[in-house]
XYZ file of C-alpha atoms in Angstrom:
51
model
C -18.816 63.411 17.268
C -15.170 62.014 16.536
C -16.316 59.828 14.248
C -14.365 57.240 15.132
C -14.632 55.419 18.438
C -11.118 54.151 19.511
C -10.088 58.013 18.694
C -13.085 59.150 20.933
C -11.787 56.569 23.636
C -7.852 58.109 23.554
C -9.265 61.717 24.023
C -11.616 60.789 26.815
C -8.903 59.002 28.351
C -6.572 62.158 28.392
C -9.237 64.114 29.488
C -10.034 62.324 32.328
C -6.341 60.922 32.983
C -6.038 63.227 36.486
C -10.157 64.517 37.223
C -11.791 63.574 40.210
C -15.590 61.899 39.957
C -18.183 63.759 41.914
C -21.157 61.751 42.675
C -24.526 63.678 43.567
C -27.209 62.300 44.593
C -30.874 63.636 44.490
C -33.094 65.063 42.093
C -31.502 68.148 39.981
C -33.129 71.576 39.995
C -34.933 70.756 36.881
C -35.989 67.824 37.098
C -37.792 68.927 40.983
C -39.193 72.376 39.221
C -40.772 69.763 36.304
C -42.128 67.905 39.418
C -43.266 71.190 41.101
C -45.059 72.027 38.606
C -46.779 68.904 37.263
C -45.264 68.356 34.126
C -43.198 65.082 35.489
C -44.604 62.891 38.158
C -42.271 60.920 40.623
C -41.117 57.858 39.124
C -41.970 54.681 41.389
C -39.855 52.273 43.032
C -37.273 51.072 41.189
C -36.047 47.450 40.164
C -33.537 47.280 42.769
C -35.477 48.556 45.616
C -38.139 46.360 45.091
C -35.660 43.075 45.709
């Protein structure tokens, strides 16, 4: 989008200088209607879990 990344890097940093991360967990809206509905089916266990 910038076109250049060190210049994408500097805004970002500004940007995000003084924000606060908010992790949620769970499936989004979307993604559980898609499930609801059949067009996506639950993935299976993943890498991690399965160590």
């Amino acid at each position: 989008m910038f076109g250049d990344p060190v210049v994408a890097t500097a805004i970002l940093d500004r940007l995000l200088h003084h924000s606060h991360v908010i992790t949620i967990r769970g499936d989004s809206y979307r993604l559980s209607e898609k499930r609801r509905t059949g067009l996506l089916q639950k993935a299976g266990p993943t890498l991690e879990a399965m160590s």
